[in-house]
Amino acid sequence: SVALPVLVGALATLAWRDRSPRAALATPALLVTAVLLRSTIAPLALGLGVAWCLDPRPRRAWAIASGLAVLVALPFVLWNLTYLGTPLPVAQLRANANVTDEIFVWTRGQLGYGLGGLMISPGRGLLWYAPVAVFGIVRALRGNSRSERVMAAAAVLQILAVAVFHMWWGGICFGPRFLVEVTWVGIWLASSASVAAAGVTRAGLAGARVARGLGVLAVVVTLIVGQLGLWCWRAEQWETRRNPDIDQNALWDFVDSPITAMARDIRDQPIAMDTLLAPPRMRCEAGHLRTFH
């Protein structure tokens, strides 16, 4: 994601706002930049912005932060006006409109299928690829920090937004590509001191031990799967062979998944570039893409 470094920068300045209040003034500008680079992360960025706004600040700090946000937004707005005819970042939406009549599918079937796929499917589920993010979000929602509860709620809204996106699985990739920003926010929430104390304050000592054990397990799984994906993943092993863009049922195959397929010997299997070509048009029906001409 082109917006990921900027959003992580905003997360860093937000996390260290008490230790470095001057650096925290750049948080709104970084969030605005992230949204203008990738408009689909607006729910998550908005939540981080609300968390930043919860802290009391003098008027001068608000003025500086607002001025920085306007300053960084101006070049993007001018470019959008010149080339897109609107100040809004609609290029990504227009690109999606070229291949589908419904960019977001507002049906219960789409929401259920997309949400289930993003959470538990072996092809794209967070619980398989980055369970520590889920752990952090859940713990933050149960924690005592108001700002972290807001951030966790924003992460949930972002997941729901991706779930109703017509191509929620993210095409050819490893893991839930469209949740990469959510993953980093969840990782930070899992490492937060106030979130770590939530189990003691809410569930008692026994519950805290169980939660700590689950947290350690989530970290271990995330590290192992992440390293496997970094060093061992190749598109030829599963993605181009099963092609989830054509058949989303492949995302639910527990025996032959992107993780288990990393053990396949693909030295004699050159990448099939023709499988990566997008169909002329797509229509989403209950979470599945149907191609038509």
mmCIF file of C-alpha atoms in Angstrom, residues 113-129 175-176 248-259:
data_model
loop_
_atom_site.group_PDB
_atom_site.id
_atom_site.type_symbol
_atom_site.label_atom_id
_atom_site.label_comp_id
_atom_site.label_asym_id
_atom_site.label_seq_id
_atom_site.Cartn_x
_atom_site.Cartn_y
_atom_site.Cartn_z
ATOM 1 C CA TYR A 113 -19.082 -13.649 3.026
ATOM 2 C CA GLY A 114 -16.539 -10.836 2.890
ATOM 3 C CA LEU A 115 -16.254 -10.506 6.664
ATOM 4 C CA GLY A 116 -15.879 -14.249 7.121
ATOM 5 C CA GLY A 117 -13.267 -14.372 4.387
ATOM 6 C CA LEU A 118 -11.257 -11.516 5.870
ATOM 7 C CA MET A 119 -11.298 -13.081 9.323
ATOM 8 C CA ILE A 120 -11.158 -16.877 9.041
ATOM 9 C CA SER A 121 -10.655 -18.028 5.436
ATOM 10 C CA PRO A 122 -7.302 -19.830 4.944
ATOM 11 C CA GLY A 123 -6.761 -17.763 1.824
ATOM 12 C CA ARG A 124 -7.092 -14.273 3.343
ATOM 13 C CA GLY A 125 -8.160 -14.540 6.998
ATOM 14 C CA LEU A 126 -6.449 -12.313 9.565
ATOM 15 C CA LEU A 127 -6.613 -15.132 12.110
ATOM 16 C CA TRP A 128 -4.273 -17.146 9.873
ATOM 17 C CA TYR A 129 -1.904 -14.415 8.712
ATOM 18 C CA GLY A 175 -2.837 -12.587 3.059
ATOM 19 C CA PRO A 176 -5.482 -9.848 3.394
ATOM 20 C CA GLN A 248 -13.391 -17.314 -4.696
ATOM 21 C CA ASN A 249 -14.198 -20.783 -3.345
ATOM 22 C CA ALA A 250 -10.462 -21.464 -3.559
ATOM 23 C CA LEU A 251 -9.968 -19.040 -0.672
ATOM 24 C CA TRP A 252 -11.762 -21.502 1.612
ATOM 25 C CA ASP A 253 -9.672 -24.576 0.782
ATOM 26 C CA PHE A 254 -8.010 -25.558 4.072
ATOM 27 C CA VAL A 255 -5.939 -28.352 2.501
ATOM 28 C CA ASP A 256 -4.607 -26.362 -0.449
ATOM 29 C CA SER A 257 -4.148 -22.802 0.813
ATOM 30 C CA PRO A 258 -1.500 -20.130 0.138
ATOM 31 C CA ILE A 259 0.241 -21.151 3.373
#
